[in-house]
């Protein structure tokens, strides 16, 4: 890519997790929903990388609303996020800071996390509920002259 624009990298178009993944999953993954009552059916990660190496990330957790219990659980999660936005945003930001610190140590490049948000929505057809986290990863890609190298910050990371 030349350095005149933004590169959109879809890291995983739709990572379908066999059997779903608990929203309360822990570990070094790129975030979780923080609720034990909702199982995610797919996770979509996108990164738009700027010419300076910073990236705007979005991580969407998709929940298929295929029965009353799942729909009710999603609506409960949605209300909890609406009521306690700063808690969800703060916990996610802490996990991302830990992930970015590990990437910073691995690459030797200065990195930071900023502008963390969390929102919820449903698809137009109502088939899926989506919890969406977004953040800015400063220093994500290596830049040199007219080159942008994407990927070293993710080396060895479990997505």
mmCIF file of C-alpha atoms in Angstrom:
data_model
loop_
_atom_site.group_PDB
_atom_site.id
_atom_site.type_symbol
_atom_site.label_atom_id
_atom_site.label_comp_id
_atom_site.label_asym_id
_atom_site.label_seq_id
_atom_site.Cartn_x
_atom_site.Cartn_y
_atom_site.Cartn_z
ATOM 1 C CA UNK A 1 0.000 0.000 0.000
ATOM 2 C CA UNK A 2 1.267 3.479 -0.678
ATOM 3 C CA UNK A 3 1.197 5.825 2.267
ATOM 4 C CA UNK A 4 -1.622 7.990 0.976
ATOM 5 C CA UNK A 5 -4.570 6.196 2.529
ATOM 6 C CA UNK A 6 -5.931 3.658 4.957
ATOM 7 C CA UNK A 7 -5.649 -0.097 4.550
ATOM 8 C CA UNK A 8 -8.568 -2.176 5.799
ATOM 9 C CA UNK A 9 -7.498 -5.540 7.086
ATOM 10 C CA UNK A 10 -10.199 -8.039 7.923
ATOM 11 C CA UNK A 11 -8.251 -10.372 10.143
ATOM 12 C CA UNK A 12 -11.050 -12.861 10.474
ATOM 13 C CA UNK A 13 -14.116 -12.311 8.301
ATOM 14 C CA UNK A 14 -16.168 -14.576 10.513
ATOM 15 C CA UNK A 15 -14.447 -16.932 12.877
ATOM 16 C CA UNK A 16 -17.165 -19.427 13.670
ATOM 17 C CA UNK A 17 -16.379 -20.945 16.985
ATOM 18 C CA UNK A 18 -17.335 -24.592 17.214
ATOM 19 C CA UNK A 19 -20.020 -24.966 19.830
ATOM 20 C CA UNK A 20 -19.901 -21.267 20.591
ATOM 21 C CA UNK A 21 -17.611 -19.651 23.057
ATOM 22 C CA UNK A 22 -18.654 -18.574 26.485
ATOM 23 C CA UNK A 23 -18.991 -14.855 26.769
ATOM 24 C CA UNK A 24 -17.226 -15.197 30.090
ATOM 25 C CA UNK A 25 -14.154 -16.770 28.501
ATOM 26 C CA UNK A 26 -10.908 -15.703 30.052
ATOM 27 C CA UNK A 27 -7.312 -15.701 28.945
ATOM 28 C CA UNK A 28 -5.311 -13.746 26.402
ATOM 29 C CA UNK A 29 -7.923 -13.528 23.664
ATOM 30 C CA UNK A 30 -8.915 -10.212 22.168
ATOM 31 C CA UNK A 31 -11.689 -9.564 24.639
ATOM 32 C CA UNK A 32 -14.905 -11.214 25.703
ATOM 33 C CA UNK A 33 -18.458 -10.169 26.391
ATOM 34 C CA UNK A 34 -18.178 -10.477 30.189
ATOM 35 C CA UNK A 35 -21.464 -12.267 30.785
ATOM 36 C CA UNK A 36 -21.866 -15.945 31.598
ATOM 37 C CA UNK A 37 -25.373 -16.184 30.109
ATOM 38 C CA UNK A 38 -24.618 -15.513 26.448
ATOM 39 C CA UNK A 39 -22.749 -17.733 23.982
ATOM 40 C CA UNK A 40 -21.198 -16.115 20.906
ATOM 41 C CA UNK A 41 -21.708 -17.816 17.554
ATOM 42 C CA UNK A 42 -19.122 -15.822 15.581
ATOM 43 C CA UNK A 43 -16.455 -13.202 16.163
ATOM 44 C CA UNK A 44 -15.484 -10.693 13.471
ATOM 45 C CA UNK A 45 -12.259 -8.713 13.844
ATOM 46 C CA UNK A 46 -11.398 -5.766 11.612
ATOM 47 C CA UNK A 47 -8.467 -3.394 11.635
ATOM 48 C CA UNK A 48 -8.179 -0.273 9.495
ATOM 49 C CA UNK A 49 -4.483 0.565 9.396
ATOM 50 C CA UNK A 50 -3.461 4.174 8.792
ATOM 51 C CA UNK A 51 -0.327 5.263 6.958
ATOM 52 C CA UNK A 52 1.357 6.052 10.287
ATOM 53 C CA UNK A 53 0.882 2.453 11.532
ATOM 54 C CA UNK A 54 -1.956 3.166 13.940
ATOM 55 C CA UNK A 55 -5.058 0.990 13.548
ATOM 56 C CA UNK A 56 -8.730 1.406 14.329
ATOM 57 C CA UNK A 57 -9.990 -1.959 15.531
ATOM 58 C CA UNK A 58 -13.513 -3.337 15.783
ATOM 59 C CA UNK A 59 -14.337 -6.679 17.372
ATOM 60 C CA UNK A 60 -17.939 -7.835 16.872
ATOM 61 C CA UNK A 61 -19.364 -10.685 18.926
ATOM 62 C CA UNK A 62 -22.367 -12.111 17.077
ATOM 63 C CA UNK A 63 -25.067 -14.013 18.925
ATOM 64 C CA UNK A 64 -27.700 -15.858 16.895
ATOM 65 C CA UNK A 65 -31.100 -14.959 18.328
ATOM 66 C CA UNK A 66 -32.626 -18.323 17.458
ATOM 67 C CA UNK A 67 -34.848 -18.876 20.503
ATOM 68 C CA UNK A 68 -36.579 -16.966 23.296
ATOM 69 C CA UNK A 69 -33.922 -17.785 25.901
ATOM 70 C CA UNK A 70 -31.042 -16.556 23.748
ATOM 71 C CA UNK A 71 -32.968 -13.441 22.757
ATOM 72 C CA UNK A 72 -33.812 -12.697 26.401
ATOM 73 C CA UNK A 73 -30.183 -13.275 27.436
ATOM 74 C CA UNK A 74 -28.939 -10.915 24.733
ATOM 75 C CA UNK A 75 -31.467 -8.243 25.710
ATOM 76 C CA UNK A 76 -30.384 -8.604 29.347
ATOM 77 C CA UNK A 77 -26.727 -8.259 28.314
ATOM 78 C CA UNK A 78 -27.632 -5.282 26.142
ATOM 79 C CA UNK A 79 -29.347 -3.551 29.059
ATOM 80 C CA UNK A 80 -26.431 -4.350 31.376
ATOM 81 C CA UNK A 81 -23.999 -2.832 28.873
ATOM 82 C CA UNK A 82 -26.236 0.223 28.522
ATOM 83 C CA UNK A 83 -26.426 0.605 32.312
ATOM 84 C CA UNK A 84 -22.791 -0.223 33.060
ATOM 85 C CA UNK A 85 -21.000 0.940 29.919
ATOM 86 C CA UNK A 86 -17.937 2.165 31.784
ATOM 87 C CA UNK A 87 -17.479 -1.234 33.473
ATOM 88 C CA UNK A 88 -17.565 -3.114 30.152
ATOM 89 C CA UNK A 89 -15.397 -0.519 28.432
ATOM 90 C CA UNK A 90 -12.907 -0.488 31.331
ATOM 91 C CA UNK A 91 -12.522 -4.266 31.560
ATOM 92 C CA UNK A 92 -12.098 -4.562 27.798
ATOM 93 C CA UNK A 93 -9.586 -1.682 27.772
ATOM 94 C CA UNK A 94 -7.548 -3.418 30.479
ATOM 95 C CA UNK A 95 -7.419 -6.645 28.461
ATOM 96 C CA UNK A 96 -6.410 -4.746 25.337
ATOM 97 C CA UNK A 97 -3.700 -2.857 27.226
ATOM 98 C CA UNK A 98 -2.307 -6.193 28.375
ATOM 99 C CA UNK A 99 -2.409 -7.547 24.802
ATOM 100 C CA UNK A 100 -0.791 -4.406 23.410
ATOM 101 C CA UNK A 101 1.893 -4.431 26.127
ATOM 102 C CA UNK A 102 2.807 -7.995 25.111
ATOM 103 C CA UNK A 103 2.969 -6.925 21.444
ATOM 104 C CA UNK A 104 5.062 -3.887 22.395
ATOM 105 C CA UNK A 105 7.543 -6.138 24.223
ATOM 106 C CA UNK A 106 7.673 -8.575 21.293
ATOM 107 C CA UNK A 107 8.220 -5.908 18.615
ATOM 108 C CA UNK A 108 10.228 -3.285 20.521
ATOM 109 C CA UNK A 109 7.848 -0.636 19.142
ATOM 110 C CA UNK A 110 5.953 1.853 21.312
ATOM 111 C CA UNK A 111 2.230 1.072 21.387
ATOM 112 C CA UNK A 112 -0.859 2.250 23.215
ATOM 113 C CA UNK A 113 -4.619 1.713 23.390
ATOM 114 C CA UNK A 114 -7.076 4.603 23.246
ATOM 115 C CA UNK A 115 -10.687 5.497 22.419
ATOM 116 C CA UNK A 116 -12.264 2.262 23.682
ATOM 117 C CA UNK A 117 -16.017 1.982 23.105
ATOM 118 C CA UNK A 118 -18.687 -0.698 23.440
ATOM 119 C CA UNK A 119 -22.070 -0.731 21.697
ATOM 120 C CA UNK A 120 -24.842 -3.225 21.025
ATOM 121 C CA UNK A 121 -27.248 -3.664 18.133
ATOM 122 C CA UNK A 122 -29.224 -6.240 16.233
ATOM 123 C CA UNK A 123 -29.040 -6.993 12.539
ATOM 124 C CA UNK A 124 -31.827 -5.533 10.397
ATOM 125 C CA UNK A 125 -33.531 -8.912 10.146
ATOM 126 C CA UNK A 126 -33.220 -9.469 13.916
ATOM 127 C CA UNK A 127 -31.374 -12.748 13.404
ATOM 128 C CA UNK A 128 -28.268 -11.665 15.322
ATOM 129 C CA UNK A 129 -27.474 -9.562 18.347
ATOM 130 C CA UNK A 130 -24.071 -7.903 18.161
ATOM 131 C CA UNK A 131 -21.827 -6.583 20.905
ATOM 132 C CA UNK A 132 -19.189 -4.395 19.304
ATOM 133 C CA UNK A 133 -15.989 -3.161 20.918
ATOM 134 C CA UNK A 134 -13.771 -0.666 19.139
ATOM 135 C CA UNK A 135 -10.459 0.937 20.007
ATOM 136 C CA UNK A 136 -7.404 2.644 18.573
ATOM 137 C CA UNK A 137 -4.146 0.644 18.615
ATOM 138 C CA UNK A 138 -1.348 3.177 18.278
ATOM 139 C CA UNK A 139 1.846 1.755 16.762
ATOM 140 C CA UNK A 140 0.141 -1.429 15.537
ATOM 141 C CA UNK A 141 1.998 -1.708 12.213
ATOM 142 C CA UNK A 142 5.670 -1.108 11.499
ATOM 143 C CA UNK A 143 6.347 1.743 9.055
ATOM 144 C CA UNK A 144 9.499 2.420 7.114
ATOM 145 C CA UNK A 145 9.800 4.748 4.158
ATOM 146 C CA UNK A 146 6.795 3.923 1.952
ATOM 147 C CA UNK A 147 6.165 0.510 3.525
ATOM 148 C CA UNK A 148 3.622 -0.542 6.124
ATOM 149 C CA UNK A 149 4.207 -3.971 7.651
ATOM 150 C CA UNK A 150 1.155 -5.485 9.290
ATOM 151 C CA UNK A 151 1.285 -8.597 11.422
ATOM 152 C CA UNK A 152 4.303 -8.582 13.704
ATOM 153 C CA UNK A 153 2.221 -7.297 16.625
ATOM 154 C CA UNK A 154 0.014 -10.393 16.327
ATOM 155 C CA UNK A 155 2.783 -12.997 15.966
ATOM 156 C CA UNK A 156 2.200 -15.891 18.351
ATOM 157 C CA UNK A 157 -1.052 -14.416 19.644
ATOM 158 C CA UNK A 158 -4.118 -16.593 20.079
ATOM 159 C CA UNK A 159 -7.047 -14.891 18.377
#
